[in-house]
């Protein structure tokens, strides 16, 4: 079943136009209830391939599939009214050729209603970004630490320190020149993020970058304290819901074992109470 774009939500041009106006707010989402909670507060919501690690217990994003992205994309779309929806292209769905990227990006958008795709990579993906944008697919780029490349980057390290800075700057210009409407800068030094933000005409969205970026994104389960396997330095936990949820589950288990749940107010009498 195909999905239709929501008329009231911002599009790629609207997000681009926020540069220099107001900080762009975004979070990831993977489910309808979470999308509903953030809809009124975010300019765009990303259905991130981090879903593999956060909800499916995978050790990296590398085995996330198109089917997983489509399933979660449809769920998020049901929870959004006013925020734009961007969806990640999973590993191996776009790197082979611009044509492969187009086929899969078009499928993600048609089946979920996402208004744009995000893909990882700089100079090496510029030709693909240009191909997609020319054919009607708005692209958010993602440079710096690109988690789909951890095996060649040697882990989740800061990117662009010292001599590496020029390479990240070159990536930023390449994706902007190719037509990306914005670019995620992940885990790059603050000064580098600030210079790239000053140099580019498109918005930079920081994650582990700088408060000077044009916008920020976090993985929602990180900032709510649901994902506790590890906590990168750049994550701020605004609330610790994981331990609170576990305490509630433990209380329920204890009450069931003590036969104090369900209590009188949770059960039904043989006869309905008379209306009096
Ligand atoms: O998949 C993801 O969650 C991302 C980040 C930028 C948050 O790509």
CSV table of C-alpha atoms and ligand atoms in Angstrom, one decimal:
chain,number,residue,atom,x,y,z
A,1,UNK,CA,0.0,0.0,0.0
A,2,UNK,CA,1.4,3.4,-0.9
A,3,UNK,CA,1.4,6.3,1.5
A,4,UNK,CA,0.7,9.9,0.8
A,5,UNK,CA,2.7,12.9,1.9
A,6,UNK,CA,1.0,15.1,4.5
A,7,UNK,CA,0.2,18.5,3.1
A,8,UNK,CA,0.9,20.5,6.3
A,9,UNK,CA,4.3,19.0,7.1
A,10,UNK,CA,7.5,21.0,6.1
A,11,UNK,CA,9.4,19.7,3.0
A,12,UNK,CA,13.1,19.7,2.2
A,13,UNK,CA,12.9,23.3,0.9
A,14,UNK,CA,11.3,24.4,4.2
A,15,UNK,CA,14.0,22.7,6.2
A,16,UNK,CA,16.8,24.3,4.0
A,17,UNK,CA,15.2,27.7,4.5
A,18,UNK,CA,15.5,27.4,8.3
A,19,UNK,CA,19.3,27.9,8.0
A,20,UNK,CA,20.2,31.2,9.7
A,21,UNK,CA,16.7,31.6,11.0
A,22,UNK,CA,16.1,29.2,13.8
A,23,UNK,CA,17.7,26.0,15.2
A,24,UNK,CA,16.3,22.9,13.5
A,25,UNK,CA,15.0,20.3,16.0
A,26,UNK,CA,15.0,16.6,15.2
A,27,UNK,CA,14.9,13.2,16.9
A,28,UNK,CA,14.8,9.6,15.6
A,29,UNK,CA,11.6,7.6,15.9
A,30,UNK,CA,10.7,4.0,15.1
A,31,UNK,CA,7.1,3.6,16.4
A,32,UNK,CA,3.7,5.4,16.2
A,33,UNK,CA,3.4,6.3,19.9
A,34,UNK,CA,6.9,7.9,20.1
A,35,UNK,CA,6.3,9.7,16.8
A,36,UNK,CA,3.1,11.2,18.3
A,37,UNK,CA,5.0,12.4,21.3
A,38,UNK,CA,7.6,14.3,19.3
A,39,UNK,CA,5.4,15.5,16.4
A,40,UNK,CA,4.6,19.0,17.8
A,41,UNK,CA,8.2,19.6,18.9
A,42,UNK,CA,10.4,18.5,16.0
A,43,UNK,CA,10.9,20.1,12.6
A,44,UNK,CA,11.8,16.7,11.2
A,45,UNK,CA,11.7,13.1,12.5
A,46,UNK,CA,14.3,10.6,11.3
A,47,UNK,CA,13.4,6.9,10.9
A,48,UNK,CA,17.0,6.0,11.6
A,49,UNK,CA,18.7,2.7,10.9
A,50,UNK,CA,19.7,3.0,14.5
A,51,UNK,CA,16.4,1.1,14.9
A,52,UNK,CA,18.5,-2.1,14.4
A,53,UNK,CA,20.6,-1.5,17.5
A,54,UNK,CA,17.9,0.3,19.6
A,55,UNK,CA,14.9,-1.8,19.1
A,56,UNK,CA,16.2,-5.1,17.5
A,57,UNK,CA,19.2,-5.7,19.7
A,58,UNK,CA,21.7,-5.8,16.7
A,59,UNK,CA,25.3,-5.0,17.4
A,60,UNK,CA,25.6,-2.5,14.5
A,61,UNK,CA,23.4,-1.0,11.8
A,62,UNK,CA,24.9,-3.2,9.1
A,63,UNK,CA,22.2,-5.9,9.0
A,64,UNK,CA,19.2,-3.5,9.0
A,65,UNK,CA,17.1,-4.3,5.9
A,66,UNK,CA,14.8,-2.4,3.6
A,67,UNK,CA,11.8,-4.3,5.0
A,68,UNK,CA,12.7,-3.2,8.6
A,69,UNK,CA,13.0,0.4,7.5
A,70,UNK,CA,9.6,0.2,5.6
A,71,UNK,CA,7.9,-1.4,8.6
A,72,UNK,CA,9.1,1.2,11.0
A,73,UNK,CA,8.7,4.0,8.5
A,74,UNK,CA,5.0,3.2,8.1
A,75,UNK,CA,4.6,3.1,11.9
A,76,UNK,CA,6.2,6.5,12.4
A,77,UNK,CA,4.2,8.0,9.5
A,78,UNK,CA,1.0,7.1,11.4
A,79,UNK,CA,2.2,9.2,14.4
A,80,UNK,CA,3.1,12.4,12.5
A,81,UNK,CA,0.9,15.3,11.6
A,82,UNK,CA,3.2,18.3,11.5
A,83,UNK,CA,6.8,17.2,11.4
A,84,UNK,CA,8.6,16.2,8.2
A,85,UNK,CA,9.6,12.5,8.0
A,86,UNK,CA,13.0,11.5,6.7
A,87,UNK,CA,14.0,7.9,6.4
A,88,UNK,CA,17.5,6.3,6.4
A,89,UNK,CA,18.6,4.2,3.5
A,90,UNK,CA,20.0,1.0,5.1
A,91,UNK,CA,23.5,-0.4,4.4
A,92,UNK,CA,23.8,-2.1,0.9
A,93,UNK,CA,20.6,-0.5,-0.4
A,94,UNK,CA,22.4,2.4,-2.3
A,95,UNK,CA,26.2,2.1,-2.5
A,96,UNK,CA,26.3,-0.1,-5.6
A,97,UNK,CA,25.1,2.4,-8.2
A,98,UNK,CA,22.9,5.6,-8.5
A,99,UNK,CA,20.3,3.4,-10.2
A,100,UNK,CA,20.1,1.0,-7.2
A,101,UNK,CA,19.9,4.0,-4.9
A,102,UNK,CA,17.0,5.4,-6.9
A,103,UNK,CA,15.1,2.2,-6.9
A,104,UNK,CA,15.3,1.8,-3.1
A,105,UNK,CA,14.9,5.4,-2.2
A,106,UNK,CA,11.7,5.6,-4.4
A,107,UNK,CA,10.4,2.5,-2.7
A,108,UNK,CA,11.1,3.8,0.8
A,109,UNK,CA,9.3,7.1,0.0
A,110,UNK,CA,6.4,5.4,-1.8
A,111,UNK,CA,5.7,2.8,0.8
A,112,UNK,CA,6.2,4.9,3.9
A,113,UNK,CA,5.3,8.5,2.9
A,114,UNK,CA,8.7,9.8,3.9
A,115,UNK,CA,9.4,13.2,2.3
A,116,UNK,CA,13.2,12.6,2.0
A,117,UNK,CA,15.9,9.9,2.4
A,118,UNK,CA,19.2,10.1,4.3
A,119,UNK,CA,22.3,8.3,3.2
A,120,UNK,CA,25.8,8.1,4.6
A,121,UNK,CA,28.9,9.2,2.7
A,122,UNK,CA,30.7,12.2,1.3
A,123,UNK,CA,32.6,12.6,-2.0
A,124,UNK,CA,32.1,9.0,-2.9
A,125,UNK,CA,28.3,9.4,-2.7
A,126,UNK,CA,28.1,12.8,-4.5
A,127,UNK,CA,27.3,11.3,-7.9
A,128,UNK,CA,24.4,9.3,-6.3
A,129,UNK,CA,23.0,12.3,-4.4
A,130,UNK,CA,23.0,14.3,-7.7
A,131,UNK,CA,21.3,11.4,-9.5
A,132,UNK,CA,18.6,11.2,-6.8
A,133,UNK,CA,17.9,14.9,-6.5
A,134,UNK,CA,17.6,15.4,-10.2
A,135,UNK,CA,15.0,12.6,-10.2
A,136,UNK,CA,12.8,14.1,-7.5
A,137,UNK,CA,14.3,12.5,-4.3
A,138,UNK,CA,15.4,15.0,-1.6
A,139,UNK,CA,18.5,13.8,0.1
A,140,UNK,CA,19.9,14.5,3.6
A,141,UNK,CA,23.6,13.6,3.6
A,142,UNK,CA,25.5,12.2,6.6
A,143,UNK,CA,29.2,12.6,7.0
A,144,UNK,CA,31.9,12.5,9.7
A,145,UNK,CA,31.3,9.3,11.7
A,146,UNK,CA,29.1,7.1,9.4
A,147,UNK,CA,28.1,4.1,11.4
A,148,UNK,CA,27.5,1.9,8.3
A,149,UNK,CA,31.3,2.2,7.7
A,150,UNK,CA,32.6,1.2,11.2
A,151,UNK,CA,34.5,-1.7,9.7
A,152,UNK,CA,36.6,0.6,7.6
A,153,UNK,CA,36.7,3.5,10.0
A,154,UNK,CA,38.0,1.3,12.8
A,155,UNK,CA,35.1,1.8,15.2
A,156,UNK,CA,33.0,4.7,16.5
A,157,UNK,CA,35.8,7.3,16.6
A,158,UNK,CA,35.7,11.1,16.4
A,159,UNK,CA,36.3,12.0,12.7
A,160,UNK,CA,38.1,15.0,11.3
A,161,UNK,CA,40.7,15.7,14.0
A,162,UNK,CA,43.9,17.4,12.8
A,163,UNK,CA,45.0,16.2,9.4
A,164,UNK,CA,41.6,14.5,8.7
A,165,UNK,CA,39.7,17.8,8.9
A,166,UNK,CA,40.3,18.7,5.2
A,167,UNK,CA,38.7,15.4,4.2
A,168,UNK,CA,35.5,16.1,6.2
A,169,UNK,CA,35.4,19.7,4.8
A,170,UNK,CA,35.7,18.2,1.2
A,171,UNK,CA,32.9,15.7,2.0
A,172,UNK,CA,30.7,18.6,3.2
A,173,UNK,CA,31.2,20.6,0.1
A,174,UNK,CA,30.7,17.6,-2.2
A,175,UNK,CA,27.3,16.6,-0.8
A,176,UNK,CA,26.1,20.3,-0.7
A,177,UNK,CA,27.2,20.8,-4.4
A,178,UNK,CA,25.5,17.6,-5.3
A,179,UNK,CA,22.2,19.0,-4.1
A,180,UNK,CA,21.7,17.6,-0.6
A,181,UNK,CA,19.2,19.8,1.3
A,182,UNK,CA,21.0,19.3,4.6
A,183,UNK,CA,23.8,17.3,6.1
A,184,UNK,CA,24.2,15.4,9.4
A,185,UNK,CA,27.6,16.0,11.0
A,186,UNK,CA,28.3,13.1,13.4
A,187,UNK,CA,31.1,13.0,16.0
A,188,UNK,CA,33.3,15.7,14.5
A,189,UNK,CA,35.3,18.3,16.6
A,190,UNK,CA,33.3,21.4,17.5
A,191,UNK,CA,35.5,23.9,15.6
A,192,UNK,CA,35.3,21.8,12.5
A,193,UNK,CA,31.5,21.6,12.7
A,194,UNK,CA,31.4,25.4,13.2
A,195,UNK,CA,33.5,26.1,10.1
A,196,UNK,CA,31.5,23.7,8.0
A,197,UNK,CA,28.3,25.3,9.2
A,198,UNK,CA,29.7,28.8,8.3
A,199,UNK,CA,30.9,27.6,4.8
A,200,UNK,CA,27.8,25.7,3.6
A,201,UNK,CA,24.6,27.2,2.2
A,202,UNK,CA,22.6,24.1,3.5
A,203,UNK,CA,21.8,23.4,7.2
A,204,UNK,CA,24.1,21.2,9.2
A,205,UNK,CA,22.5,18.9,11.7
A,206,UNK,CA,24.8,18.0,14.5
A,207,UNK,CA,25.1,14.8,16.6
A,208,UNK,CA,28.2,14.9,18.7
A,209,UNK,CA,29.3,18.0,16.8
A,210,UNK,CA,28.6,21.6,18.0
A,211,UNK,CA,25.8,23.8,19.4
A,212,UNK,CA,26.7,26.1,16.5
A,213,UNK,CA,25.3,23.6,13.9
A,214,UNK,CA,22.0,24.7,12.3
A,215,UNK,CA,20.2,21.9,14.0
A,216,UNK,CA,20.6,18.9,16.3
A,217,UNK,CA,19.5,15.3,16.3
A,218,UNK,CA,19.6,12.6,19.0
A,219,UNK,CA,18.5,9.0,19.1
A,220,UNK,CA,15.3,9.2,21.1
A,221,UNK,CA,15.9,6.1,23.1
A,222,UNK,CA,19.3,7.5,24.2
A,223,UNK,CA,17.9,10.8,25.4
A,224,UNK,CA,15.0,9.1,27.2
A,225,UNK,CA,17.3,6.6,28.9
A,226,UNK,CA,15.7,3.5,27.3
A,227,UNK,CA,18.9,2.4,25.5
A,228,UNK,CA,21.4,1.5,28.2
A,229,UNK,CA,23.8,-0.8,26.4
A,230,UNK,CA,26.3,2.2,26.2
A,231,UNK,CA,26.1,6.0,26.3
A,232,UNK,CA,28.2,8.0,23.9
A,233,UNK,CA,29.7,11.2,25.3
A,234,UNK,CA,27.4,13.3,23.1
A,235,UNK,CA,24.2,11.9,24.5
A,236,UNK,CA,22.4,13.9,27.1
A,237,UNK,CA,19.9,11.8,29.1
A,238,UNK,CA,17.0,14.1,29.7
A,239,UNK,CA,15.2,11.5,31.7
A,240,UNK,CA,16.0,7.9,32.9
A,241,UNK,CA,13.0,6.0,31.8
A,242,UNK,CA,14.8,2.6,31.4
A,243,UNK,CA,15.3,2.1,35.2
A,244,UNK,CA,11.8,3.6,35.9
A,245,UNK,CA,10.2,1.1,33.6
A,246,UNK,CA,12.2,-1.8,35.1
A,247,UNK,CA,11.1,-0.8,38.6
A,248,UNK,CA,7.5,-0.8,37.5
A,249,UNK,CA,7.9,-4.2,35.9
A,250,UNK,CA,9.5,-5.5,39.1
A,251,UNK,CA,6.6,-4.1,41.2
A,252,UNK,CA,4.0,-5.8,38.9
A,253,UNK,CA,5.9,-9.1,39.2
A,254,UNK,CA,6.0,-8.9,43.0
A,255,UNK,CA,2.2,-8.1,43.2
A,256,UNK,CA,1.3,-11.0,40.9
A,257,UNK,CA,3.3,-13.3,43.0
A,258,UNK,CA,1.8,-11.9,46.2
A,259,UNK,CA,-1.7,-12.1,44.6
A,260,UNK,CA,-2.3,-8.4,45.4
A,261,UNK,CA,-2.8,-7.7,41.7
A,262,UNK,CA,-5.4,-7.6,40.3
A,263,UNK,CA,-7.2,-5.7,43.2
A,264,UNK,CA,-10.9,-5.2,43.6
A,265,UNK,CA,-11.0,-2.2,41.2
A,266,UNK,CA,-9.4,-4.2,38.4
A,267,UNK,CA,-11.9,-7.1,38.4
A,268,UNK,CA,-15.6,-7.5,37.3
A,269,UNK,CA,-18.6,-8.5,39.5
A,270,UNK,CA,-21.1,-11.1,38.3
A,271,UNK,CA,-23.8,-8.4,37.9
A,272,UNK,CA,-23.4,-4.9,36.6
A,273,UNK,CA,-23.8,-2.3,39.4
A,274,UNK,CA,-27.4,-0.8,39.5
A,275,UNK,CA,-27.7,2.8,38.2
A,276,UNK,CA,-29.7,3.8,41.4
B,1,LIG,O1,20.2,6.2,12.4
B,1,LIG,C1,20.3,7.2,13.1
B,1,LIG,O2,19.8,7.2,14.2
B,1,LIG,C2,21.1,8.3,12.6
B,1,LIG,C3,21.5,9.5,13.5
B,1,LIG,C4,21.9,10.7,12.7
B,1,LIG,C5,20.8,9.8,14.7
B,1,LIG,O3,21.5,8.3,11.5
